[in-house]
Coordinates of C-alpha atoms in Angstrom, one line a residue:
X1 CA 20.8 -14.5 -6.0
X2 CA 22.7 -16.2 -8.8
X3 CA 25.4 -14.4 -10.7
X4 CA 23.0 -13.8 -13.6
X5 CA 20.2 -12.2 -11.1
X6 CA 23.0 -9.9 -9.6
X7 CA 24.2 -8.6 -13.4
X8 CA 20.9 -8.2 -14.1
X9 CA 20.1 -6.2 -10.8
X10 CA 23.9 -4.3 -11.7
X11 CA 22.6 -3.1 -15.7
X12 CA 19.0 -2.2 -14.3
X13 CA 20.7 -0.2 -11.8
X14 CA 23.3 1.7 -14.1
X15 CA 19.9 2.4 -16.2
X16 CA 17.9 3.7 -13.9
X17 CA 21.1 5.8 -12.3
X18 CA 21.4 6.8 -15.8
X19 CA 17.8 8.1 -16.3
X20 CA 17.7 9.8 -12.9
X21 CA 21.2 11.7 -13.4
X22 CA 19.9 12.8 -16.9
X23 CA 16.5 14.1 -15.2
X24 CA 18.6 15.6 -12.4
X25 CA 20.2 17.7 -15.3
X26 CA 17.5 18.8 -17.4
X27 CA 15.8 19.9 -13.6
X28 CA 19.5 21.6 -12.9
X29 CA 18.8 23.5 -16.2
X30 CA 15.4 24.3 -16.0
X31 CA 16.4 25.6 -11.8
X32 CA 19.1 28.2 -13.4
X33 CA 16.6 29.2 -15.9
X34 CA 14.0 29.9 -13.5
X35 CA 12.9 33.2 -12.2
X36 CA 14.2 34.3 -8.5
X37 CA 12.2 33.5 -5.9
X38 CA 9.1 32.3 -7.5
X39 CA 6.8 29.1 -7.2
X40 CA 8.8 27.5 -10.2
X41 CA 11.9 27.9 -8.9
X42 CA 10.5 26.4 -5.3
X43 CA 8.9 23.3 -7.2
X44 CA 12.2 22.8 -9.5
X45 CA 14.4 22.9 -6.1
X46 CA 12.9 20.0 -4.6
X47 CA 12.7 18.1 -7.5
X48 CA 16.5 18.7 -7.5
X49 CA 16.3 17.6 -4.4
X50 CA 14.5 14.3 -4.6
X51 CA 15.9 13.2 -7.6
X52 CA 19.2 13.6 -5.6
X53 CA 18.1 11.4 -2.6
X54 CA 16.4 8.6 -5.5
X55 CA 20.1 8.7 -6.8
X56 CA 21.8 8.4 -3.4
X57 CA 19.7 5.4 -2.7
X58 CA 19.9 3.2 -6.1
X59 CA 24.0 3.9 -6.0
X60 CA 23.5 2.7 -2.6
X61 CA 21.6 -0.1 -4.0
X62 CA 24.1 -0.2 -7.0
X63 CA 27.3 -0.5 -4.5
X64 CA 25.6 -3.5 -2.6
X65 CA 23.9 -1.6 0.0
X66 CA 20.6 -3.0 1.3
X67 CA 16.9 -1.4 0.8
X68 CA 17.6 -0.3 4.7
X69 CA 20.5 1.7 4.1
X70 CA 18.1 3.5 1.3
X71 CA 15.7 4.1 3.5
X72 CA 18.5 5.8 6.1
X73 CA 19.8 8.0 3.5
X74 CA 16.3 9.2 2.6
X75 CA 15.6 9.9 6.1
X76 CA 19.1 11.5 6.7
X77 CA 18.8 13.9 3.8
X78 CA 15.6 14.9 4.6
X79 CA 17.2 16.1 8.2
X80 CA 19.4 18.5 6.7

């Protein structure tokens, strides 16, 4: 990958981390907002969730992890 294909890769990343964190936070909101113990609360915890694991694997991908280690950290978090 030449210099210009890794920035590239680097600014789609910080994008895309961007986008995800922002999503993460209106979900955060929405979760606090949300009435105890109902359906919406259930459904806005595990998007929480998954958007956390999608951002554990592109700042793995954004650190110069591989597609692999991803794929581990998606499995991993889904174990705890």
């Amino acid at each position: 990958m030449s210099i210009d294909e890794t920035a590239a890769r680097q600014v789609g990343l910080r994008e895309a981390i961007a986008r995800i964190q922002n999503m993460r936070d209106e979900a955060d909101a929405d979760y606090s907002h949300a009435e105890p113990e109902s359906s919406a609360e259930d459904t806005l915890y595990v998007e929480r969730e998954t958007l956390d694991r999608v951002l554990d694997v592109l700042q793995i991908l954004y650190h110069g992890g591989t597609p692999m280690q991803g794929a581990q950290a998606i499995a991993s978090g889904s174990e705890k």
